[in-house]
Amino acid sequence: MLEGKIAEIRKAFAPSAALVLAVYSLYRVISFSSYTTNFATFAEPLGYVSNGQFMIGAGVGNVGACLVVLVLCARRWLKPFGTNATAALAVTAVVYVVNALFPEKLFDVLSAGGLGVIWGVVVTVLSLSCAELLVPGKSPVAPIVQLAVSAFLMPFIITGFDLFPRPWGSLVYAGACVLVAVLIAWGRRIQKPGPCPQRPLATLRKTLRESAIPILAASSFELVVGLVNTYASLNRDSFVIADNAPVWGPAICSALVILFVFFTSRAPRQGIVYNVVFPGVIAVFLLLPFFGDRLSAPLSTVIYSAYSFTMMLSLYCVVIACRRSNDSCYGIMAIYGMSRRLFLMAGLALGWYFGNLTEGGTFVRVTIVCVVSVYILGMVVGLRSIVASRRRQPQPEPVVVVERVTERVTETFEQSMERRVDELTERYQLSPRERDVLVGLAQGHTAAAIAESLHLSTSTAQGYIKSLYVKLGVNKKQQVIDLFKS
């Protein structure tokens, strides 16, 4: 039983799964540590919340880089694997080396705002490069396992890096930047780039429709995080997030995801994520302002776990949306990053405003309730629009000729077939290629015919057919046809 589950999870990984885990774990470590300590310039784990210059610079760098990426994608100038992560990592490594050798001179050359701009641009480029490595793979289980294990490794890597004295610690982070650059370059050679969308804007709109709710969830959480942290920092309030919560929160939530995948051998269903997980973990934030010092520290760890949970699942949903629409990850990831940063900046501004009011405690509690309510309302409206669009049927025309009736019957049948394919794909967590093979088998085609239509070799098509049989629980083509018609 145990060996079977381990084998099933192992099959879900792409050939470069270990490489992806290493790259994404180190990327998270470099990003988080650079952010919370302003490239090791500040010793306080949460010192960034009171450094307005760095936060403004980070927002400018992140939003500006995302806008550039969107323009390049719209003009089809940015191809898959087209970002230069090496240059971004080299800049980060240089900042760490300068800080290690001349810590007192760093701010003479770059202000806190300048460091923030560098961080915003670097993280944008790195997030795009790392997301590209997550997209490939035959099973939707692979990306969520890669994200979860990477998040689980992050606190242990940070703990190990923090054992080094400060000057040497900065050099260790610089070495990590070099290592990530090498690993990303290696991964791009292993994984072949996918095709560039023929109509990038139309494809991006399709991807955005599917991933709008995850982006809204992540952005709403960023707003509340910025609001609570800034307000608590200004007022030294009891519900300030504990120093260790941002480190161990990802470990807790990723352990839950790993256990879920291990015992179910499947990725979380998007319907459950949208209707249960996102509202549930966001609602946890409502608890924080209403508890005192006694429960503040442990509760803040739970809340940051909920935050990490939302970020992980929202990124997973965005990656899966890119895969289903055969879209490059650049455009949608730029929108994802820009939305999160803008909402975080809004939260910081609200936190600063409420923190300077006499009755700030009351205002911040009301604002958190409003933010969560607006998010849940937006999620409900989004879900209703998605369901309505799927159920919408073409209205019959009052007067039609025989040829027109025949045309509409054919169209309705194709729509019905498309819906059935989508249902089976969602139920059995089929990959895009397995979905294509399912359509061929449902039409009664042989393996050779399917291979020819999909431009594959016959042996490759037979491999996809075997994989599809395992997921559907059948062993011959007629059973697939019967399942499709049932």
GROMACS .gro file of C-alpha atoms in nm:
model
  486
    1MET     CA    1   0.000   0.000   0.000
    2LEU     CA    2   0.269   0.247   0.108
    3GLU     CA    3   0.501   0.149  -0.178
    4GLY     CA    4   0.216   0.191  -0.426
    5LYS     CA    5   0.145   0.548  -0.314
    6ILE     CA    6   0.514   0.640  -0.328
    7ALA     CA    7   0.538   0.495  -0.679
    8GLU     CA    8   0.227   0.688  -0.787
    9ILE     CA    9   0.369   1.018  -0.663
   10ARG     CA   10   0.705   0.940  -0.823
   11LYS     CA   11   0.534   0.893  -1.161
   12ALA     CA   12   0.376   1.236  -1.129
   13PHE     CA   13   0.711   1.413  -1.127
   14ALA     CA   14   0.869   1.557  -1.437
   15PRO     CA   15   1.217   1.419  -1.515
   16SER     CA   16   1.373   1.738  -1.377
   17ALA     CA   17   1.168   1.738  -1.052
   18ALA     CA   18   1.472   1.743  -0.823
   19LEU     CA   19   1.618   2.032  -1.020
   20VAL     CA   20   1.293   2.227  -0.990
   21LEU     CA   21   1.284   2.167  -0.614
   22ALA     CA   22   1.638   2.296  -0.570
   23VAL     CA   23   1.583   2.603  -0.787
   24TYR     CA   24   1.251   2.702  -0.634
   25SER     CA   25   1.366   2.643  -0.275
   26LEU     CA   26   1.676   2.860  -0.317
   27TYR     CA   27   1.475   3.124  -0.503
   28ARG     CA   28   1.232   3.149  -0.211
   29VAL     CA   29   1.521   3.172   0.035
   30ILE     CA   30   1.696   3.450  -0.158
   31SER     CA   31   1.372   3.640  -0.218
   32PHE     CA   32   1.249   3.617   0.141
   33SER     CA   33   1.583   3.697   0.305
   34SER     CA   34   1.653   3.989   0.072
   35TYR     CA   35   1.308   4.127   0.145
   36THR     CA   36   1.296   4.094   0.523
   37THR     CA   37   1.649   4.224   0.582
   38ASN     CA   38   1.683   4.460   0.283
   39PHE     CA   39   1.974   4.258   0.143
   40ALA     CA   40   2.109   4.185   0.495
   41THR     CA   41   2.133   4.556   0.574
   42PHE     CA   42   1.880   4.532   0.858
   43ALA     CA   43   1.903   4.266   1.125
   44GLU     CA   44   1.538   4.266   1.232
   45PRO     CA   45   1.336   3.984   1.070
   46LEU     CA   46   1.035   4.215   1.024
   47GLY     CA   47   1.227   4.541   0.994
   48TYR     CA   48   1.095   4.600   0.644
   49VAL     CA   49   0.748   4.697   0.763
   50SER     CA   50   0.877   5.027   0.901
   51ASN     CA   51   1.108   5.102   0.608
   52GLY     CA   52   0.879   5.294   0.378
   53GLN     CA   53   1.151   5.387   0.128
   54PHE     CA   54   1.241   5.027   0.060
   55MET     CA   55   0.876   4.924   0.026
   56ILE     CA   56   0.800   5.205  -0.220
   57GLY     CA   57   1.109   5.119  -0.422
   58ALA     CA   58   1.016   4.750  -0.423
   59GLY     CA   59   0.667   4.837  -0.547
   60VAL     CA   60   0.802   5.057  -0.826
   61GLY     CA   61   1.054   4.794  -0.936
   62ASN     CA   62   0.804   4.508  -0.929
   63VAL     CA   63   0.517   4.688  -1.104
   64GLY     CA   64   0.750   4.847  -1.360
   65ALA     CA   65   0.910   4.513  -1.449
   66CYS     CA   66   0.568   4.346  -1.479
   67LEU     CA   67   0.443   4.620  -1.713
   68VAL     CA   68   0.749   4.575  -1.934
   69VAL     CA   69   0.688   4.200  -1.947
   70LEU     CA   70   0.322   4.252  -2.044
   71VAL     CA   71   0.419   4.487  -2.328
   72LEU     CA   72   0.683   4.246  -2.457
   73CYS     CA   73   0.433   3.957  -2.445
   74ALA     CA   74   0.165   4.157  -2.626
   75ARG     CA   75   0.409   4.237  -2.907
   76ARG     CA   76   0.533   3.876  -2.916
   77TRP     CA   77   0.888   3.987  -2.843
   78LEU     CA   78   0.922   3.768  -2.534
   79LYS     CA   79   0.947   3.402  -2.625
   80PRO     CA   80   0.940   3.105  -2.383
   81PHE     CA   81   1.259   3.093  -2.176
   82GLY     CA   82   1.328   3.449  -2.289
   83THR     CA   83   1.397   3.615  -1.951
   84ASN     CA   84   1.756   3.668  -1.843
   85ALA     CA   85   1.760   3.531  -1.489
   86THR     CA   86   2.141   3.522  -1.493
   87ALA     CA   87   2.167   3.901  -1.506
   88ALA     CA   88   1.915   3.945  -1.222
   89LEU     CA   89   2.095   3.695  -1.002
   90ALA     CA   90   2.431   3.852  -1.081
   91VAL     CA   91   2.303   4.192  -0.962
   92THR     CA   92   2.174   4.034  -0.640
   93ALA     CA   93   2.504   3.857  -0.580
   94VAL     CA   94   2.697   4.182  -0.630
   95VAL     CA   95   2.477   4.362  -0.374
   96TYR     CA   96   2.542   4.089  -0.118
   97VAL     CA   97   2.918   4.093  -0.184
   98VAL     CA   98   2.932   4.472  -0.147
   99ASN     CA   99   2.733   4.451   0.175
  100ALA     CA  100   2.970   4.182   0.309
  101LEU     CA  101   3.290   4.371   0.222
  102PHE     CA  102   3.175   4.731   0.277
  103PRO     CA  103   2.857   4.723   0.490
  104GLU     CA  104   2.891   5.088   0.594
  105LYS     CA  105   2.931   5.204   0.232
  106LEU     CA  106   2.625   5.036   0.081
  107PHE     CA  107   2.381   5.312   0.168
  108ASP     CA  108   2.630   5.576   0.052
  109VAL     CA  109   2.591   5.433  -0.299
  110LEU     CA  110   2.230   5.312  -0.290
  111SER     CA  111   1.947   5.448  -0.079
  112ALA     CA  112   1.684   5.221   0.074
  113GLY     CA  113   1.458   5.308  -0.216
  114GLY     CA  114   1.727   5.210  -0.466
  115LEU     CA  115   1.771   4.874  -0.295
  116GLY     CA  116   1.394   4.831  -0.309
  117VAL     CA  117   1.384   4.893  -0.684
  118ILE     CA  118   1.661   4.636  -0.735
  119TRP     CA  119   1.472   4.384  -0.524
  120GLY     CA  120   1.144   4.443  -0.710
  121VAL     CA  121   1.300   4.393  -1.054
  122VAL     CA  122   1.509   4.093  -0.951
  123VAL     CA  123   1.221   3.907  -0.787
  124THR     CA  124   0.997   3.967  -1.089
  125VAL     CA  125   1.251   3.817  -1.329
  126LEU     CA  126   1.331   3.527  -1.096
  127SER     CA  127   0.966   3.442  -1.035
  128LEU     CA  128   0.906   3.421  -1.412
  129SER     CA  129   1.209   3.199  -1.466
  130CYS     CA  130   1.117   2.966  -1.180
  131ALA     CA  131   0.751   2.945  -1.285
  132GLU     CA  132   0.862   2.827  -1.630
  133LEU     CA  133   1.032   2.528  -1.471
  134LEU     CA  134   0.708   2.438  -1.289
  135VAL     CA  135   0.488   2.424  -1.598
  136PRO     CA  136   0.616   2.107  -1.773
  137GLY     CA  137   0.500   1.764  -1.660
  138LYS     CA  138   0.232   1.513  -1.754
  139SER     CA  139   0.040   1.522  -1.426
  140PRO     CA  140  -0.115   1.813  -1.232
  141VAL     CA  141   0.021   1.650  -0.916
  142ALA     CA  142   0.379   1.740  -1.010
  143PRO     CA  143   0.356   2.122  -0.979
  144ILE     CA  144   0.176   2.117  -0.643
  145VAL     CA  145   0.426   1.867  -0.499
  146GLN     CA  146   0.716   2.075  -0.630
  147LEU     CA  147   0.571   2.392  -0.474
  148ALA     CA  148   0.495   2.219  -0.143
  149VAL     CA  149   0.833   2.050  -0.102
  150SER     CA  150   1.014   2.372  -0.198
  151ALA     CA  151   0.820   2.566   0.065
  152PHE     CA  152   0.895   2.293   0.319
  153LEU     CA  153   1.270   2.314   0.251
  154MET     CA  154   1.285   2.695   0.272
  155PRO     CA  155   1.289   2.737   0.655
  156PHE     CA  156   1.556   2.471   0.696
  157ILE     CA  157   1.781   2.636   0.437
  158ILE     CA  158   1.728   2.979   0.598
  159THR     CA  159   1.808   2.835   0.941
  160GLY     CA  160   2.131   2.687   0.805
  161PHE     CA  161   2.230   3.013   0.635
  162ASP     CA  162   2.165   3.213   0.952
  163LEU     CA  163   2.430   3.011   1.136
  164PHE     CA  164   2.698   3.204   0.949
  165PRO     CA  165   2.817   3.538   1.096
  166ARG     CA  166   2.678   3.843   0.916
  167PRO     CA  167   2.962   3.918   0.670
  168TRP     CA  168   3.001   3.552   0.580
  169GLY     CA  169   2.625   3.509   0.566
  170SER     CA  170   2.603   3.772   0.293
  171LEU     CA  171   2.868   3.585   0.094
  172VAL     CA  172   2.673   3.261   0.140
  173TYR     CA  173   2.365   3.429  -0.011
  174ALA     CA  174   2.578   3.558  -0.297
  175GLY     CA  175   2.696   3.202  -0.361
  176ALA     CA  176   2.334   3.084  -0.355
  177CYS     CA  177   2.255   3.337  -0.630
  178VAL     CA  178   2.533   3.194  -0.846
  179LEU     CA  179   2.410   2.839  -0.782
  180VAL     CA  180   2.051   2.929  -0.878
  181ALA     CA  181   2.174   3.091  -1.201
  182VAL     CA  182   2.360   2.771  -1.293
  183LEU     CA  183   2.063   2.548  -1.206
  184ILE     CA  184   1.815   2.758  -1.406
  185ALA     CA  185   2.043   2.750  -1.711
  186TRP     CA  186   2.074   2.372  -1.672
  187GLY     CA  187   1.698   2.332  -1.637
  188ARG     CA  188   1.632   2.528  -1.955
  189ARG     CA  189   1.859   2.295  -2.147
  190ILE     CA  190   1.678   1.990  -2.009
  191GLN     CA  191   1.325   2.119  -2.068
  192LYS     CA  192   1.236   2.211  -2.422
  193PRO     CA  193   1.052   2.544  -2.455
  194GLY     CA  194   0.687   2.519  -2.552
  195PRO     CA  195   0.531   2.691  -2.854
  196CYS     CA  196   0.466   3.064  -2.840
  197PRO     CA  197   0.090   3.145  -2.856
  198GLN     CA  198  -0.023   3.254  -3.201
  199ARG     CA  199  -0.259   3.511  -3.050
  200PRO     CA  200  -0.093   3.605  -2.720
  201LEU     CA  201  -0.355   3.854  -2.600
  202ALA     CA  202  -0.648   3.621  -2.673
  203THR     CA  203  -0.468   3.333  -2.500
  204LEU     CA  204  -0.383   3.555  -2.204
  205ARG     CA  205  -0.749   3.655  -2.164
  206LYS     CA  206  -0.848   3.288  -2.161
  207THR     CA  207  -0.587   3.210  -1.895
  208LEU     CA  208  -0.689   3.513  -1.691
  209ARG     CA  209  -1.055   3.408  -1.687
  210GLU     CA  210  -0.963   3.076  -1.529
  211SER     CA  211  -0.714   3.216  -1.278
  212ALA     CA  212  -0.894   3.537  -1.178
  213ILE     CA  213  -1.019   3.400  -0.846
  214PRO     CA  214  -0.676   3.267  -0.732
  215ILE     CA  215  -0.519   3.602  -0.820
  216LEU     CA  216  -0.794   3.782  -0.627
  217ALA     CA  217  -0.735   3.555  -0.326
  218ALA     CA  218  -0.360   3.612  -0.321
  219SER     CA  219  -0.397   3.988  -0.371
  220SER     CA  220  -0.657   4.021  -0.094
  221PHE     CA  221  -0.431   3.837   0.147
  222GLU     CA  222  -0.140   4.066   0.056
  223LEU     CA  223  -0.356   4.369   0.137
  224VAL     CA  224  -0.444   4.235   0.481
  225VAL     CA  225  -0.082   4.135   0.552
  226GLY     CA  226   0.042   4.484   0.470
  227LEU     CA  227  -0.235   4.644   0.674
  228VAL     CA  228  -0.184   4.430   0.985
  229ASN     CA  229   0.197   4.439   0.981
  230THR     CA  230   0.228   4.813   0.931
  231TYR     CA  231  -0.040   4.899   1.184
  232ALA     CA  232   0.110   4.664   1.443
  233SER     CA  233   0.460   4.797   1.383
  234LEU     CA  234   0.357   5.160   1.430
  235ASN     CA  235   0.153   5.090   1.744
  236ARG     CA  236   0.350   4.799   1.890
  237ASP     CA  237   0.018   4.620   1.905
  238SER     CA  238  -0.027   4.277   2.060
  239PHE     CA  239  -0.132   4.117   1.731
  240VAL     CA  240   0.195   4.182   1.549
  241ILE     CA  241   0.300   3.874   1.355
  242ALA     CA  242   0.563   3.674   1.543
  243ASP     CA  243   0.918   3.688   1.406
  244ASN     CA  244   0.934   3.316   1.331
  245ALA     CA  245   0.589   3.296   1.170
  246PRO     CA  246   0.697   3.391   0.812
  247VAL     CA  247   0.965   3.119   0.822
  248TRP     CA  248   0.778   2.827   0.975
  249GLY     CA  249   0.436   2.908   0.830
  250PRO     CA  250   0.534   2.775   0.484
  251ALA     CA  251   0.669   2.457   0.644
  252ILE     CA  252   0.339   2.390   0.820
  253CYS     CA  253   0.115   2.452   0.518
  254SER     CA  254   0.343   2.263   0.279
  255ALA     CA  255   0.346   1.963   0.514
  256LEU     CA  256  -0.035   1.960   0.500
  257VAL     CA  257  -0.030   1.971   0.119
  258ILE     CA  258   0.230   1.695   0.098
  259LEU     CA  259   0.024   1.471   0.330
  260PHE     CA  260  -0.289   1.539   0.125
  261VAL     CA  261  -0.119   1.442  -0.201
  262PHE     CA  262   0.042   1.139  -0.039
  263PHE     CA  263  -0.283   0.993   0.093
  264THR     CA  264  -0.503   1.084  -0.204
  265SER     CA  265  -0.252   1.059  -0.492
  266ARG     CA  266  -0.414   1.360  -0.655
  267ALA     CA  267  -0.384   1.738  -0.662
  268PRO     CA  268  -0.640   1.960  -0.485
  269ARG     CA  269  -0.952   2.013  -0.696
  270GLN     CA  270  -0.996   2.372  -0.805
  271GLY     CA  271  -1.366   2.376  -0.716
  272ILE     CA  272  -1.288   2.286  -0.353
  273VAL     CA  273  -1.002   2.536  -0.346
  274TYR     CA  274  -1.227   2.819  -0.466
  275ASN     CA  275  -1.530   2.736  -0.249
  276VAL     CA  276  -1.369   2.610   0.073
  277VAL     CA  277  -0.995   2.665   0.106
  278PHE     CA  278  -0.960   3.027  -0.007
  279PRO     CA  279  -1.253   3.163   0.199
  280GLY     CA  280  -1.152   2.951   0.497
  281VAL     CA  281  -0.788   3.056   0.520
  282ILE     CA  282  -0.867   3.421   0.451
  283ALA     CA  283  -1.131   3.417   0.725
  284VAL     CA  284  -0.861   3.307   0.971
  285PHE     CA  285  -0.722   3.659   0.952
  286LEU     CA  286  -1.037   3.781   1.123
  287LEU     CA  287  -0.921   3.609   1.442
  288LEU     CA  288  -0.592   3.796   1.478
  289PRO     CA  289  -0.705   4.144   1.593
  290PHE     CA  290  -0.946   4.002   1.853
  291PHE     CA  291  -0.693   3.812   2.064
  292GLY     CA  292  -0.450   3.952   2.316
  293ASP     CA  293  -0.087   3.888   2.402
  294ARG     CA  294  -0.153   3.538   2.535
  295LEU     CA  295  -0.244   3.390   2.195
  296SER     CA  296  -0.073   3.639   1.966
  297ALA     CA  297   0.245   3.445   1.883
  298PRO     CA  298   0.098   3.097   1.817
  299LEU     CA  299  -0.202   3.245   1.636
  300SER     CA  300   0.021   3.454   1.411
  301THR     CA  301   0.203   3.136   1.303
  302VAL     CA  302  -0.131   2.978   1.212
  303ILE     CA  303  -0.228   3.290   1.020
  304TYR     CA  304   0.097   3.302   0.827
  305SER     CA  305   0.046   2.935   0.746
  306ALA     CA  306  -0.291   3.031   0.601
  307TYR     CA  307  -0.123   3.308   0.403
  308SER     CA  308   0.140   3.067   0.266
  309PHE     CA  309  -0.134   2.815   0.190
  310THR     CA  310  -0.321   3.070  -0.020
  311MET     CA  311  -0.008   3.181  -0.205
  312MET     CA  312   0.092   2.823  -0.285
  313LEU     CA  313  -0.251   2.715  -0.411
  314SER     CA  314  -0.309   3.036  -0.605
  315LEU     CA  315   0.025   2.998  -0.785
  316TYR     CA  316  -0.059   2.634  -0.855
  317CYS     CA  317  -0.394   2.733  -1.007
  318VAL     CA  318  -0.224   2.995  -1.224
  319VAL     CA  319   0.034   2.743  -1.350
  320ILE     CA  320  -0.239   2.488  -1.430
  321ALA     CA  321  -0.439   2.758  -1.612
  322CYS     CA  322  -0.134   2.831  -1.829
  323ARG     CA  323  -0.097   2.461  -1.908
  324ARG     CA  324  -0.463   2.416  -2.004
  325SER     CA  325  -0.465   2.714  -2.239
  326ASN     CA  326  -0.116   2.636  -2.379
  327ASP     CA  327  -0.010   2.984  -2.269
  328SER     CA  328   0.336   3.111  -2.186
  329CYS     CA  329   0.358   3.183  -1.814
  330TYR     CA  330   0.507   3.530  -1.864
  331GLY     CA  331   0.192   3.733  -1.920
  332ILE     CA  332  -0.024   3.579  -1.648
  333MET     CA  333   0.262   3.572  -1.396
  334ALA     CA  334   0.326   3.942  -1.463
  335ILE     CA  335  -0.041   4.017  -1.387
  336TYR     CA  336  -0.024   3.793  -1.080
  337GLY     CA  337   0.287   3.965  -0.943
  338MET     CA  338   0.167   4.317  -1.024
  339SER     CA  339  -0.174   4.261  -0.862
  340ARG     CA  340  -0.017   4.126  -0.543
  341ARG     CA  341   0.229   4.416  -0.518
  342LEU     CA  342  -0.037   4.685  -0.576
  343PHE     CA  343  -0.266   4.533  -0.315
  344LEU     CA  344   0.025   4.506  -0.069
  345MET     CA  345   0.110   4.873  -0.122
  346ALA     CA  346  -0.255   4.961  -0.061
  347GLY     CA  347  -0.246   4.758   0.262
  348LEU     CA  348   0.070   4.934   0.377
  349ALA     CA  349  -0.090   5.273   0.311
  350LEU     CA  350  -0.404   5.174   0.504
  351GLY     CA  351  -0.196   5.039   0.791
  352TRP     CA  352   0.002   5.362   0.809
  353TYR     CA  353  -0.320   5.567   0.800
  354PHE     CA  354  -0.496   5.369   1.071
  355GLY     CA  355  -0.180   5.346   1.279
  356ASN     CA  356  -0.170   5.725   1.310
  357LEU     CA  357  -0.532   5.752   1.424
  358THR     CA  358  -0.630   5.765   1.789
  359GLU     CA  359  -0.890   5.490   1.748
  360GLY     CA  360  -0.680   5.295   1.502
  361GLY     CA  361  -0.762   4.958   1.661
  362THR     CA  362  -1.129   4.989   1.583
  363PHE     CA  363  -1.065   5.110   1.230
  364VAL     CA  364  -0.822   4.831   1.143
  365ARG     CA  365  -1.064   4.563   1.265
  366VAL     CA  366  -1.347   4.705   1.058
  367THR     CA  367  -1.118   4.729   0.755
  368ILE     CA  368  -1.010   4.366   0.782
  369VAL     CA  369  -1.374   4.258   0.796
  370CYS     CA  370  -1.450   4.473   0.490
  371VAL     CA  371  -1.155   4.334   0.295
  372VAL     CA  372  -1.256   3.974   0.361
  373SER     CA  373  -1.620   4.049   0.281
  374VAL     CA  374  -1.531   4.214  -0.049
  375TYR     CA  375  -1.308   3.920  -0.139
  376ILE     CA  376  -1.577   3.663  -0.065
  377LEU     CA  377  -1.831   3.869  -0.262
  378GLY     CA  378  -1.592   3.888  -0.556
  379MET     CA  379  -1.530   3.514  -0.538
  380VAL     CA  380  -1.904   3.438  -0.539
  381VAL     CA  381  -1.966   3.672  -0.834
  382GLY     CA  382  -1.674   3.519  -1.022
  383LEU     CA  383  -1.793   3.163  -0.960
  384ARG     CA  384  -2.148   3.249  -1.066
  385SER     CA  385  -2.024   3.401  -1.391
  386ILE     CA  386  -1.811   3.095  -1.465
  387VAL     CA  387  -2.101   2.856  -1.398
  388ALA     CA  388  -2.338   3.070  -1.605
  389SER     CA  389  -2.099   3.077  -1.901
  390ARG     CA  390  -2.065   2.698  -1.896
  391ARG     CA  391  -2.441   2.639  -1.877
  392ARG     CA  392  -2.536   2.901  -2.133
  393GLN     CA  393  -2.696   2.739  -2.439
  394PRO     CA  394  -2.759   2.899  -2.781
  395GLN     CA  395  -3.117   3.030  -2.811
  396PRO     CA  396  -3.327   2.878  -3.094
  397GLU     CA  397  -3.407   3.112  -3.378
  398PRO     CA  398  -3.777   3.174  -3.460
  399VAL     CA  399  -3.750   3.083  -3.829
  400VAL     CA  400  -3.491   2.847  -3.969
  401VAL     CA  401  -3.450   2.650  -4.288
  402VAL     CA  402  -3.353   2.282  -4.302
  403GLU     CA  403  -2.985   2.361  -4.361
  404ARG     CA  404  -2.983   2.594  -4.061
  405VAL     CA  405  -3.134   2.328  -3.832
  406THR     CA  406  -2.867   2.078  -3.936
  407GLU     CA  407  -2.596   2.331  -3.864
  408ARG     CA  408  -2.725   2.402  -3.514
  409VAL     CA  409  -2.758   2.029  -3.430
  410THR     CA  410  -2.392   1.977  -3.526
  411GLU     CA  411  -2.287   2.276  -3.316
  412THR     CA  412  -2.482   2.157  -3.012
  413PHE     CA  413  -2.330   1.809  -3.039
  414GLU     CA  414  -1.978   1.953  -3.049
  415GLN     CA  415  -2.049   2.168  -2.748
  416SER     CA  416  -2.191   1.868  -2.562
  417MET     CA  417  -1.884   1.662  -2.649
  418GLU     CA  418  -1.654   1.943  -2.535
  419ARG     CA  419  -1.834   1.963  -2.201
  420ARG     CA  420  -1.806   1.586  -2.150
  421VAL     CA  421  -1.432   1.597  -2.226
  422ASP     CA  422  -1.388   1.882  -1.976
  423GLU     CA  423  -1.583   1.687  -1.711
  424LEU     CA  424  -1.366   1.376  -1.747
  425THR     CA  425  -1.047   1.583  -1.761
  426GLU     CA  426  -1.138   1.758  -1.435
  427ARG     CA  427  -1.261   1.440  -1.264
  428TYR     CA  428  -0.957   1.226  -1.346
  429GLN     CA  429  -0.698   1.509  -1.347
  430LEU     CA  430  -0.590   1.442  -1.706
  431SER     CA  431  -0.301   1.623  -1.869
  432PRO     CA  432  -0.360   1.821  -2.193
  433ARG     CA  433  -0.207   1.541  -2.403
  434GLU     CA  434  -0.415   1.273  -2.227
  435ARG     CA  435  -0.720   1.487  -2.295
  436ASP     CA  436  -0.640   1.482  -2.669
  437VAL     CA  437  -0.594   1.106  -2.660
  438LEU     CA  438  -0.928   1.068  -2.478
  439VAL     CA  439  -1.104   1.252  -2.762
  440GLY     CA  440  -0.946   1.019  -3.018
  441LEU     CA  441  -1.040   0.703  -2.830
  442ALA     CA  442  -1.397   0.828  -2.775
  443GLN     CA  443  -1.424   0.871  -3.153
  444GLY     CA  444  -1.308   0.510  -3.202
  445HIS     CA  445  -0.969   0.592  -3.351
  446THR     CA  446  -0.676   0.352  -3.332
  447ALA     CA  447  -0.342   0.433  -3.170
  448ALA     CA  448  -0.187   0.490  -3.511
  449ALA     CA  449  -0.461   0.734  -3.614
  450ILE     CA  450  -0.431   0.921  -3.286
  451ALA     CA  451  -0.054   0.941  -3.326
  452GLU     CA  452  -0.091   1.080  -3.677
  453SER     CA  453  -0.346   1.345  -3.573
  454LEU     CA  454  -0.133   1.459  -3.279
  455HIS     CA  455   0.197   1.442  -3.472
  456LEU     CA  456   0.339   1.177  -3.238
  457SER     CA  457   0.505   0.844  -3.287
  458THR     CA  458   0.282   0.539  -3.246
  459SER     CA  459   0.479   0.417  -2.944
  460THR     CA  460   0.439   0.756  -2.774
  461ALA     CA  461   0.064   0.753  -2.840
  462GLN     CA  462   0.042   0.401  -2.698
  463GLY     CA  463   0.220   0.524  -2.386
  464TYR     CA  464  -0.036   0.800  -2.339
  465ILE     CA  465  -0.316   0.547  -2.394
  466LYS     CA  466  -0.178   0.320  -2.120
  467SER     CA  467  -0.146   0.616  -1.883
  468LEU     CA  468  -0.503   0.719  -1.964
  469TYR     CA  469  -0.633   0.364  -1.901
  470VAL     CA  470  -0.471   0.366  -1.555
  471LYS     CA  471  -0.631   0.698  -1.459
  472LEU     CA  472  -0.974   0.600  -1.593
  473GLY     CA  473  -0.961   0.251  -1.441
  474VAL     CA  474  -1.025   0.071  -1.773
  475ASN     CA  475  -0.829  -0.169  -1.990
  476LYS     CA  476  -0.973  -0.138  -2.341
  477LYS     CA  477  -1.102   0.120  -2.585
  478GLN     CA  478  -1.469   0.016  -2.570
  479GLN     CA  479  -1.473   0.086  -2.196
  480VAL     CA  480  -1.343   0.436  -2.267
  481ILE     CA  481  -1.627   0.487  -2.520
  482ASP     CA  482  -1.884   0.357  -2.271
  483LEU     CA  483  -1.745   0.585  -1.998
  484PHE     CA  484  -1.755   0.880  -2.234
  485LYS     CA  485  -2.121   0.815  -2.324
  486SER     CA  486  -2.243   0.739  -1.971
   0.00000   0.00000   0.00000
